Amino acid sequence: MNITREHIDDLNAVVKVAIAKEDYNDKVEKVLNDYRKNANIPGFRKGHVPMGLVKKQYGKAVLVDEVNKLLQDALNKYLTEEKLDVLGNPLPKPQDNLDWDSDEFSFEFELGLVPNFDIELQSKKPLTHYNIVAGDKMIEEQIERIQKQYGKLFAKDVVEENHEVTGVFVNEEKEINNRTTFTLDKIKGKKNLEKFIGAKVGDILTLKTKNLFKDDHDLMHHLSVSHEDVHDLDIEVTFTIDESNEREKAELNQELFDKLFGKDNVKSVDELKAKIKEDAEKQFVQQSDQKLLNDVTEYLIENTKFDLPAGFLKKWIQQTGENNLTEEQASEEYEKSEKGLRYQLIEGKVMDENKLTVTYDELKEGAKNYVKMQMLQFGQTNPEEKVVEDIASRVLSNNEEAKRLSEQIMSQKLVNLYKEKANLKTKEVTYEEFVKEVYG
């Protein structure tokens, strides 16, 4: 067997594979002998079928199969030994005149090569790394939510402004029939609010959905309609009042603190505020890190310039997809995927140059932390280590879950690398300022 390579340019090459009879003959003969031993052909005892008949019936198919296996193995070995970084898979060049009756065969494969490029993490203009803090307003609002959540409800016959009401929204045409509870501070506009205030339990209110709630997501939730349907929804609904309750806020005392954080872990309002601030800012780190990762990703894509073997990739998309694509469709698919492919190459080089890998121990620890978080949501604050280990092992046995966890760990490693090596400026903002600045 002889394999040669011709470089068309920096991004494209052709590999030629020449296969002689001595490369495949022994394997073909072995398979045919096995066929002969097991073949059931009328008129012949099993194992006594003439080899000439076996070759006539199966020889061509076996030859094609064995040559293709040999070809694939040789090509994969060649790419590995030559350390060729390729995009997609080698594409066989069409051979309409291939003669399978010949003893020697020659095949050609097109290769799309990974481009050479340099990565510069130090941008000329520093990227913003947000340090998100919990402001006094957020802390006070959280304390009020806690007091309401753990407070007592007192049933009332007449709705007042500070009440929360429970009832059923109905619209037969849109098949809306949803029982829900909300506080009147969610209602938008004085006219809508006036319909509720003074109404009695059992009353049926007629309301317009447009501008009924301050937030469309509240309208979606309380009417139980889809995200697509809720926008520009302008219909008439009835609301039957089942309950009207006044909520008395819970006192900020040791009983409440113990209920929230365990015995004597928080002993004063100041400690409560500090705990709320600490917990909130831990969550904010994740959002800040995600924003940093997104910004560095965009910077790298925009500022890391290299060409791709576009012609090869379009042909590869056209020939290897599940559905047969035209050249135009393949070009459209390439345009959609080009940005993602560029970042895959950039990210791969960043990881390679900085020796970033995910070890099994890291993956196992990540799975255990994931399991503990899940168990915490169900009130299991101190699970046995063996139980956690067993569940984590089951999680990692699921390839999709293992891949997801691995990607999360690698994303965090990339974030840590960018914090260390990228040109960043830290900006301290409250969560409200962060949302306004980032999302508008």
CSV table of C-alpha atoms in Angstrom, one decimal:
chain,number,residue,atom,x,y,z
A,1,MET,CA,0.0,0.0,0.0
A,2,ASN,CA,1.2,3.5,-0.9
A,3,ILE,CA,-0.2,6.7,0.5
A,4,THR,CA,0.9,10.2,-0.8
A,5,ARG,CA,-0.3,13.7,-0.1
A,6,GLU,CA,-0.5,16.7,-2.4
A,7,HIS,CA,-1.1,20.1,-0.9
A,8,ILE,CA,-3.4,22.2,-3.1
A,9,ASP,CA,-2.9,25.3,-0.8
A,10,ASP,CA,-2.6,26.0,2.9
A,11,LEU,CA,-6.2,24.8,3.5
A,12,ASN,CA,-6.8,22.0,1.0
A,13,ALA,CA,-5.0,18.8,0.2
A,14,VAL,CA,-5.5,15.5,-1.7
A,15,VAL,CA,-4.5,12.2,-0.3
A,16,LYS,CA,-3.9,9.3,-2.8
A,17,VAL,CA,-4.1,5.7,-1.6
A,18,ALA,CA,-2.8,2.9,-3.8
A,19,ILE,CA,-3.9,-0.6,-2.8
A,20,ALA,CA,-2.2,-3.7,-4.3
A,21,LYS,CA,-3.5,-7.3,-4.3
A,22,GLU,CA,-1.1,-8.4,-1.6
A,23,ASP,CA,-2.7,-5.8,0.7
A,24,TYR,CA,-6.1,-7.3,0.7
A,25,ASN,CA,-5.9,-10.8,-0.8
A,26,ASP,CA,-5.3,-12.8,2.5
A,27,LYS,CA,-8.3,-11.1,4.2
A,28,VAL,CA,-10.6,-11.7,1.2
A,29,GLU,CA,-9.6,-15.4,1.0
A,30,LYS,CA,-10.2,-15.9,4.8
A,31,VAL,CA,-13.7,-14.4,4.6
A,32,LEU,CA,-14.5,-16.5,1.5
A,33,ASN,CA,-13.3,-19.7,3.3
A,34,ASP,CA,-15.5,-18.9,6.2
A,35,TYR,CA,-18.4,-18.4,3.8
A,36,ARG,CA,-17.6,-21.8,2.2
A,37,LYS,CA,-17.6,-23.6,5.6
A,38,ASN,CA,-21.1,-22.2,6.5
A,39,ALA,CA,-22.8,-21.7,3.1
A,40,ASN,CA,-26.1,-23.5,2.6
A,41,ILE,CA,-26.4,-24.0,-1.2
A,42,PRO,CA,-28.8,-26.5,-2.6
A,43,GLY,CA,-27.1,-29.6,-4.1
A,44,PHE,CA,-24.0,-29.4,-1.8
A,45,ARG,CA,-23.3,-30.5,1.7
A,46,LYS,CA,-22.4,-27.8,4.2
A,47,GLY,CA,-18.7,-27.2,4.0
A,48,HIS,CA,-18.2,-28.8,0.6
A,49,VAL,CA,-19.4,-26.0,-1.7
A,50,PRO,CA,-16.7,-25.5,-4.5
A,51,MET,CA,-14.6,-22.4,-3.8
A,52,GLY,CA,-15.2,-21.3,-7.4
A,53,LEU,CA,-19.0,-21.1,-6.8
A,54,VAL,CA,-18.5,-19.2,-3.5
A,55,LYS,CA,-16.2,-16.7,-5.3
A,56,LYS,CA,-18.7,-16.3,-8.1
A,57,GLN,CA,-21.6,-15.7,-5.7
A,58,TYR,CA,-19.8,-13.7,-2.9
A,59,GLY,CA,-16.4,-12.7,-4.3
A,60,LYS,CA,-17.1,-9.2,-5.6
A,61,ALA,CA,-19.1,-8.1,-2.5
A,62,VAL,CA,-16.4,-9.4,-0.1
A,63,LEU,CA,-13.6,-7.7,-2.1
A,64,VAL,CA,-15.4,-4.4,-2.0
A,65,ASP,CA,-16.1,-4.7,1.7
A,66,GLU,CA,-12.5,-5.7,2.6
A,67,VAL,CA,-10.9,-3.0,0.4
A,68,ASN,CA,-13.2,-0.3,1.9
A,69,LYS,CA,-12.3,-1.5,5.5
A,70,LEU,CA,-8.6,-1.5,4.6
A,71,LEU,CA,-8.9,1.9,3.0
A,72,GLN,CA,-10.6,3.5,6.0
A,73,ASP,CA,-8.2,2.0,8.5
A,74,ALA,CA,-5.2,3.1,6.4
A,75,LEU,CA,-6.6,6.6,6.0
A,76,ASN,CA,-7.3,7.1,9.7
A,77,LYS,CA,-3.8,5.7,10.6
A,78,TYR,CA,-2.2,8.1,8.1
A,79,LEU,CA,-4.0,11.2,9.5
A,80,THR,CA,-3.0,10.2,13.0
A,81,GLU,CA,0.7,9.5,12.2
A,82,GLU,CA,1.1,12.6,10.1
A,83,LYS,CA,-0.7,14.7,12.8
A,84,LEU,CA,-3.0,16.3,10.2
A,85,ASP,CA,-5.7,18.5,11.7
A,86,VAL,CA,-8.6,18.2,9.4
A,87,LEU,CA,-12.1,19.7,9.3
A,88,GLY,CA,-15.0,17.3,8.8
A,89,ASN,CA,-14.0,14.0,7.3
A,90,PRO,CA,-12.0,13.1,4.1
A,91,LEU,CA,-14.2,13.3,1.1
A,92,PRO,CA,-13.7,10.5,-1.6
A,93,LYS,CA,-13.3,11.9,-5.1
A,94,PRO,CA,-15.8,10.3,-7.5
A,95,GLN,CA,-14.5,7.4,-9.5
A,96,ASP,CA,-17.1,6.4,-12.2
A,97,ASN,CA,-14.7,4.1,-14.0
A,98,LEU,CA,-13.4,2.1,-11.0
A,99,ASP,CA,-12.7,-1.5,-12.2
A,100,TRP,CA,-13.2,-4.0,-9.4
A,101,ASP,CA,-11.9,-6.8,-11.6
A,102,SER,CA,-8.5,-5.3,-11.4
A,103,ASP,CA,-5.9,-6.4,-8.9
A,104,GLU,CA,-4.8,-2.8,-8.0
A,105,PHE,CA,-6.9,0.1,-6.9
A,106,SER,CA,-6.3,3.8,-6.5
A,107,PHE,CA,-8.4,6.2,-4.4
A,108,GLU,CA,-8.2,9.9,-3.8
A,109,PHE,CA,-9.6,11.9,-0.9
A,110,GLU,CA,-10.0,15.7,-0.5
A,111,LEU,CA,-9.0,17.1,2.9
A,112,GLY,CA,-10.0,20.4,4.5
A,113,LEU,CA,-7.1,21.5,6.7
A,114,VAL,CA,-7.4,23.4,10.0
A,115,PRO,CA,-5.9,26.9,9.4
A,116,ASN,CA,-2.9,28.2,11.3
A,117,PHE,CA,-3.7,31.3,13.4
A,118,ASP,CA,-2.5,33.2,16.5
A,119,ILE,CA,-4.7,34.2,19.5
A,120,GLU,CA,-4.3,37.4,21.4
A,121,LEU,CA,-6.1,37.5,24.7
A,122,GLN,CA,-4.9,41.0,25.5
A,123,SER,CA,-7.4,43.3,23.7
A,124,LYS,CA,-6.3,46.9,23.1
A,125,LYS,CA,-9.5,48.2,24.7
A,126,PRO,CA,-10.2,46.5,28.1
A,127,LEU,CA,-13.3,44.4,28.4
A,128,THR,CA,-15.6,45.0,31.3
A,129,HIS,CA,-15.7,42.5,34.1
A,130,TYR,CA,-18.7,43.2,36.3
A,131,ASN,CA,-18.6,42.9,40.1
A,132,ILE,CA,-22.3,42.7,40.9
A,133,VAL,CA,-23.3,43.6,44.4
A,134,ALA,CA,-26.6,43.4,46.2
A,135,GLY,CA,-27.7,47.0,47.0
A,136,ASP,CA,-29.7,48.1,50.0
A,137,LYS,CA,-32.9,48.3,48.0
A,138,MET,CA,-32.6,44.7,46.8
A,139,ILE,CA,-31.9,43.4,50.4
A,140,GLU,CA,-34.9,45.3,51.8
A,141,GLU,CA,-37.2,43.9,49.1
A,142,GLN,CA,-35.9,40.4,49.8
A,143,ILE,CA,-36.6,40.8,53.5
A,144,GLU,CA,-40.1,42.0,52.7
A,145,ARG,CA,-40.7,39.0,50.4
A,146,ILE,CA,-39.5,36.7,53.3
A,147,GLN,CA,-41.9,38.4,55.7
A,148,LYS,CA,-44.8,38.0,53.4
A,149,GLN,CA,-43.9,34.4,52.5
A,150,TYR,CA,-43.8,33.3,56.2
A,151,GLY,CA,-46.6,35.6,57.4
A,152,LYS,CA,-50.2,34.7,58.2
A,153,LEU,CA,-53.2,35.0,56.0
A,154,PHE,CA,-56.5,36.5,57.1
A,155,ALA,CA,-59.5,35.9,54.9
A,156,LYS,CA,-61.6,39.0,54.0
A,157,ASP,CA,-65.0,39.3,52.4
A,158,VAL,CA,-64.1,42.6,50.5
A,159,VAL,CA,-61.0,43.2,48.4
A,160,GLU,CA,-58.7,45.9,49.6
A,161,GLU,CA,-55.6,47.4,47.9
A,162,ASN,CA,-53.1,45.5,50.0
A,163,HIS,CA,-54.8,42.1,49.5
A,164,GLU,CA,-53.9,39.1,47.4
A,165,VAL,CA,-56.8,37.5,45.5
A,166,THR,CA,-57.4,34.0,44.4
A,167,GLY,CA,-59.9,33.3,41.6
A,168,VAL,CA,-60.5,31.9,38.1
A,169,PHE,CA,-59.8,33.6,34.7
A,170,VAL,CA,-62.1,32.4,31.9
A,171,ASN,CA,-62.4,33.0,28.2
A,172,GLU,CA,-64.3,30.2,26.4
A,173,GLU,CA,-63.1,31.1,22.9
A,174,LYS,CA,-59.4,30.9,23.8
A,175,GLU,CA,-60.1,28.0,26.1
A,176,ILE,CA,-58.8,29.9,29.1
A,177,ASN,CA,-59.9,28.5,32.5
A,178,ASN,CA,-57.2,29.0,35.1
A,179,ARG,CA,-57.3,29.3,38.9
A,180,THR,CA,-54.5,31.6,40.2
A,181,THR,CA,-53.4,33.9,43.0
A,182,PHE,CA,-51.8,37.3,42.7
A,183,THR,CA,-51.2,40.5,44.7
A,184,LEU,CA,-53.0,43.6,43.5
A,185,ASP,CA,-49.6,45.5,43.1
A,186,LYS,CA,-49.2,43.4,39.9
A,187,ILE,CA,-52.3,45.0,38.3
A,188,LYS,CA,-51.6,47.8,35.9
A,189,GLY,CA,-53.5,51.1,35.8
A,190,LYS,CA,-55.9,52.8,38.1
A,191,LYS,CA,-59.0,51.7,36.2
A,192,ASN,CA,-58.2,48.0,36.4
A,193,LEU,CA,-57.3,48.4,40.1
A,194,GLU,CA,-60.6,50.1,40.8
A,195,LYS,CA,-62.5,47.1,39.5
A,196,PHE,CA,-60.9,44.9,42.2
A,197,ILE,CA,-61.0,47.2,45.1
A,198,GLY,CA,-64.4,47.0,46.9
A,199,ALA,CA,-65.4,43.8,45.1
A,200,LYS,CA,-66.6,40.9,47.2
A,201,VAL,CA,-65.8,37.2,47.3
A,202,GLY,CA,-68.0,35.6,44.7
A,203,ASP,CA,-68.1,38.6,42.4
A,204,ILE,CA,-67.4,38.2,38.7
A,205,LEU,CA,-65.2,40.9,37.1
A,206,THR,CA,-65.0,41.6,33.4
A,207,LEU,CA,-61.5,42.6,32.3
A,208,LYS,CA,-59.5,43.3,29.2
A,209,THR,CA,-56.2,41.4,29.0
A,210,LYS,CA,-54.3,44.3,27.3
A,211,ASN,CA,-52.4,46.2,29.9
A,212,LEU,CA,-54.0,44.2,32.7
A,213,PHE,CA,-50.7,43.2,34.4
A,214,LYS,CA,-47.6,45.3,34.6
A,215,ASP,CA,-45.5,42.4,33.2
A,216,ASP,CA,-46.6,40.3,30.2
A,217,HIS,CA,-45.0,37.3,31.9
A,218,ASP,CA,-47.5,37.6,34.8
A,219,LEU,CA,-50.3,37.7,32.3
A,220,MET,CA,-48.9,34.5,30.6
A,221,HIS,CA,-48.7,32.8,34.0
A,222,HIS,CA,-52.0,33.8,35.5
A,223,LEU,CA,-54.0,33.1,32.3
A,224,SER,CA,-51.9,29.9,31.5
A,225,VAL,CA,-51.3,30.9,27.9
A,226,SER,CA,-48.1,30.3,25.8
A,227,HIS,CA,-45.3,32.8,25.4
A,228,GLU,CA,-46.3,33.2,21.7
A,229,ASP,CA,-50.0,33.9,22.5
A,230,VAL,CA,-49.5,36.4,25.3
A,231,HIS,CA,-47.9,39.1,23.3
A,232,ASP,CA,-50.5,41.5,21.8
A,233,LEU,CA,-53.2,39.5,23.5
A,234,ASP,CA,-56.3,41.7,23.6
A,235,ILE,CA,-59.4,39.8,24.6
A,236,GLU,CA,-62.1,40.0,27.3
A,237,VAL,CA,-61.9,37.7,30.3
A,238,THR,CA,-64.0,37.1,33.4
A,239,PHE,CA,-62.4,36.7,36.8
A,240,THR,CA,-64.4,35.1,39.6
A,241,ILE,CA,-63.1,36.1,43.0
A,242,ASP,CA,-62.8,32.9,45.2
A,243,GLU,CA,-60.7,34.4,48.0
A,244,SER,CA,-59.4,37.8,49.2
A,245,ASN,CA,-56.7,37.6,51.8
A,246,GLU,CA,-54.8,40.1,53.9
A,247,ARG,CA,-51.3,38.9,54.7
A,248,GLU,CA,-49.7,39.9,58.0
A,249,LYS,CA,-46.0,40.0,57.7
A,250,ALA,CA,-43.9,37.7,59.8
A,251,GLU,CA,-41.9,39.3,62.6
A,252,LEU,CA,-38.1,39.5,62.2
A,253,ASN,CA,-37.3,37.4,65.2
A,254,GLN,CA,-35.2,34.4,66.2
A,255,GLU,CA,-37.9,31.9,65.3
A,256,LEU,CA,-38.0,33.2,61.7
A,257,PHE,CA,-34.2,33.3,61.5
A,258,ASP,CA,-33.9,29.7,62.7
A,259,LYS,CA,-36.6,28.6,60.2
A,260,LEU,CA,-34.7,30.2,57.4
A,261,PHE,CA,-31.0,29.3,58.2
A,262,GLY,CA,-31.0,26.8,61.0
A,263,LYS,CA,-30.6,27.1,64.7
A,264,ASP,CA,-28.7,30.2,65.8
A,265,ASN,CA,-26.9,30.7,62.4
A,266,VAL,CA,-28.4,34.2,62.2
A,267,LYS,CA,-29.2,36.1,65.4
A,268,SER,CA,-30.1,39.7,64.3
A,269,VAL,CA,-31.5,41.7,61.5
A,270,ASP,CA,-28.0,42.9,60.6
A,271,GLU,CA,-26.8,39.3,60.3
A,272,LEU,CA,-29.9,38.5,58.2
A,273,LYS,CA,-29.1,41.4,55.8
A,274,ALA,CA,-25.5,40.2,55.6
A,275,LYS,CA,-26.6,36.6,54.9
A,276,ILE,CA,-29.0,37.7,52.2
A,277,LYS,CA,-26.3,39.9,50.6
A,278,GLU,CA,-23.8,37.0,50.7
A,279,ASP,CA,-26.2,34.5,49.1
A,280,ALA,CA,-27.3,36.9,46.4
A,281,GLU,CA,-23.8,37.9,45.4
A,282,LYS,CA,-22.8,34.2,45.1
A,283,GLN,CA,-25.5,33.9,42.5
A,284,PHE,CA,-24.4,37.1,40.8
A,285,VAL,CA,-20.9,35.7,40.2
A,286,GLN,CA,-22.4,33.1,37.8
A,287,GLN,CA,-24.1,35.9,35.8
A,288,SER,CA,-21.0,38.0,35.8
A,289,ASP,CA,-18.9,35.1,34.7
A,290,GLN,CA,-21.3,34.2,31.9
A,291,LYS,CA,-21.3,37.8,30.7
A,292,LEU,CA,-17.5,37.8,30.7
A,293,LEU,CA,-17.3,34.5,28.8
A,294,ASN,CA,-19.8,35.9,26.2
A,295,ASP,CA,-17.8,39.1,25.8
A,296,VAL,CA,-14.4,37.4,25.4
A,297,THR,CA,-15.9,34.9,23.0
A,298,GLU,CA,-17.2,37.8,20.8
A,299,TYR,CA,-13.9,39.6,21.0
A,300,LEU,CA,-12.0,36.5,20.0
A,301,ILE,CA,-14.3,35.7,17.0
A,302,GLU,CA,-14.1,39.3,15.8
A,303,ASN,CA,-10.3,39.8,16.2
A,304,THR,CA,-8.9,36.3,15.4
A,305,LYS,CA,-8.6,36.4,11.6
A,306,PHE,CA,-8.1,33.3,9.5
A,307,ASP,CA,-9.5,31.7,6.4
A,308,LEU,CA,-11.5,28.5,6.2
A,309,PRO,CA,-11.6,25.9,3.4
A,310,ALA,CA,-15.1,27.1,2.6
A,311,GLY,CA,-15.4,25.2,-0.7
A,312,PHE,CA,-14.5,21.9,0.9
A,313,LEU,CA,-16.8,22.5,3.9
A,314,LYS,CA,-19.8,23.3,1.7
A,315,LYS,CA,-19.2,20.2,-0.3
A,316,TRP,CA,-18.8,18.2,3.0
A,317,ILE,CA,-22.1,19.6,4.3
A,318,GLN,CA,-23.8,18.7,1.0
A,319,GLN,CA,-22.5,15.1,0.9
A,320,THR,CA,-22.6,14.1,4.6
A,321,GLY,CA,-25.9,15.5,5.8
A,322,GLU,CA,-29.0,13.4,6.6
A,323,ASN,CA,-30.9,14.9,3.7
A,324,ASN,CA,-29.7,15.5,0.2
A,325,LEU,CA,-28.8,19.2,-0.2
A,326,THR,CA,-28.4,21.3,-3.2
A,327,GLU,CA,-25.2,23.5,-3.5
A,328,GLU,CA,-27.3,26.5,-2.6
A,329,GLN,CA,-28.7,24.8,0.5
A,330,ALA,CA,-25.3,23.6,1.6
A,331,SER,CA,-24.0,27.2,1.2
A,332,GLU,CA,-26.8,28.5,3.4
A,333,GLU,CA,-26.0,25.8,6.1
A,334,TYR,CA,-22.3,26.8,5.9
A,335,GLU,CA,-23.1,30.5,6.5
A,336,LYS,CA,-25.2,29.6,9.5
A,337,SER,CA,-22.5,27.4,11.1
A,338,GLU,CA,-19.4,29.4,10.1
A,339,LYS,CA,-19.3,31.5,13.3
A,340,GLY,CA,-19.7,28.5,15.6
A,341,LEU,CA,-17.0,26.6,13.7
A,342,ARG,CA,-14.6,29.6,14.0
A,343,TYR,CA,-15.2,29.7,17.8
A,344,GLN,CA,-14.7,25.9,18.1
A,345,LEU,CA,-11.3,26.2,16.5
A,346,ILE,CA,-10.4,29.3,18.6
A,347,GLU,CA,-11.6,27.7,21.8
A,348,GLY,CA,-9.7,24.5,21.0
A,349,LYS,CA,-6.5,26.4,20.5
A,350,VAL,CA,-7.0,28.4,23.7
A,351,MET,CA,-7.4,25.1,25.6
A,352,ASP,CA,-4.5,23.5,23.9
A,353,GLU,CA,-2.1,26.4,24.4
A,354,ASN,CA,-3.0,26.7,28.0
A,355,LYS,CA,-3.2,22.9,28.7
A,356,LEU,CA,-6.8,23.1,29.9
A,357,THR,CA,-8.4,19.7,30.4
A,358,VAL,CA,-11.1,18.1,32.5
A,359,THR,CA,-9.9,15.2,34.6
A,360,TYR,CA,-12.1,12.3,35.7
A,361,ASP,CA,-11.7,13.5,39.4
A,362,GLU,CA,-12.9,16.9,38.5
A,363,LEU,CA,-15.8,15.5,36.6
A,364,LYS,CA,-16.7,13.2,39.5
A,365,GLU,CA,-16.5,16.2,41.9
A,366,GLY,CA,-18.7,18.2,39.6
A,367,ALA,CA,-21.3,15.4,39.5
A,368,LYS,CA,-21.3,15.2,43.3
A,369,ASN,CA,-21.8,19.0,43.7
A,370,TYR,CA,-24.7,18.8,41.1
A,371,VAL,CA,-26.3,15.9,43.1
A,372,LYS,CA,-26.0,17.8,46.4
A,373,MET,CA,-27.6,20.9,44.9
A,374,GLN,CA,-30.5,18.8,43.6
A,375,MET,CA,-30.9,17.1,47.0
A,376,LEU,CA,-30.8,20.5,48.8
A,377,GLN,CA,-33.8,21.6,46.8
A,378,PHE,CA,-35.8,18.7,48.4
A,379,GLY,CA,-34.6,19.7,51.9
A,380,GLN,CA,-31.8,17.1,52.2
A,381,THR,CA,-29.1,19.4,53.7
A,382,ASN,CA,-26.6,16.8,54.9
A,383,PRO,CA,-26.8,13.6,52.7
A,384,GLU,CA,-24.5,10.7,53.3
A,385,GLU,CA,-21.4,10.7,51.2
A,386,LYS,CA,-22.0,7.2,49.9
A,387,VAL,CA,-25.5,8.1,48.7
A,388,VAL,CA,-24.1,11.1,46.9
A,389,GLU,CA,-21.3,9.0,45.4
A,390,ASP,CA,-23.7,6.4,44.1
A,391,ILE,CA,-26.0,8.9,42.5
A,392,ALA,CA,-23.1,10.8,41.0
A,393,SER,CA,-21.8,7.5,39.4
A,394,ARG,CA,-25.3,7.0,37.8
A,395,VAL,CA,-25.2,10.6,36.5
A,396,LEU,CA,-21.8,10.1,34.9
A,397,SER,CA,-23.0,6.8,33.3
A,398,ASN,CA,-25.3,8.9,31.2
A,399,ASN,CA,-23.2,10.2,28.3
A,400,GLU,CA,-25.3,13.3,27.8
A,401,GLU,CA,-25.1,14.3,31.5
A,402,ALA,CA,-21.3,13.6,31.6
A,403,LYS,CA,-20.8,15.8,28.5
A,404,ARG,CA,-22.9,18.6,30.0
A,405,LEU,CA,-21.0,18.6,33.2
A,406,SER,CA,-17.6,18.4,31.4
A,407,GLU,CA,-18.6,21.5,29.3
A,408,GLN,CA,-19.6,23.4,32.4
A,409,ILE,CA,-16.3,22.6,34.1
A,410,MET,CA,-14.4,23.6,31.0
A,411,SER,CA,-16.4,26.9,30.7
A,412,GLN,CA,-15.4,27.8,34.3
A,413,LYS,CA,-11.7,27.0,33.5
A,414,LEU,CA,-11.9,29.3,30.5
A,415,VAL,CA,-13.5,32.1,32.6
A,416,ASN,CA,-10.7,31.7,35.2
A,417,LEU,CA,-8.1,31.9,32.4
A,418,TYR,CA,-9.7,35.0,30.9
A,419,LYS,CA,-9.8,36.7,34.4
A,420,GLU,CA,-6.0,36.0,34.6
A,421,LYS,CA,-4.8,36.8,31.1
A,422,ALA,CA,-7.4,39.0,29.3
A,423,ASN,CA,-7.3,42.8,29.4
A,424,LEU,CA,-10.1,43.5,31.8
A,425,LYS,CA,-11.4,46.4,33.8
A,426,THR,CA,-13.6,45.7,36.9
A,427,LYS,CA,-16.8,47.7,37.3
A,428,GLU,CA,-18.9,47.4,40.4
A,429,VAL,CA,-22.6,47.6,39.9
A,430,THR,CA,-25.8,46.7,41.7
A,431,TYR,CA,-27.9,44.0,40.1
A,432,GLU,CA,-30.4,46.5,38.9
A,433,GLU,CA,-27.6,48.5,37.2
A,434,PHE,CA,-26.2,45.4,35.7
A,435,VAL,CA,-29.5,44.4,34.1
A,436,LYS,CA,-30.1,47.9,32.8
A,437,GLU,CA,-26.6,48.2,31.3
A,438,VAL,CA,-26.4,44.7,29.8
A,439,TYR,CA,-29.9,44.0,28.7
A,440,GLY,CA,-31.3,47.6,28.3
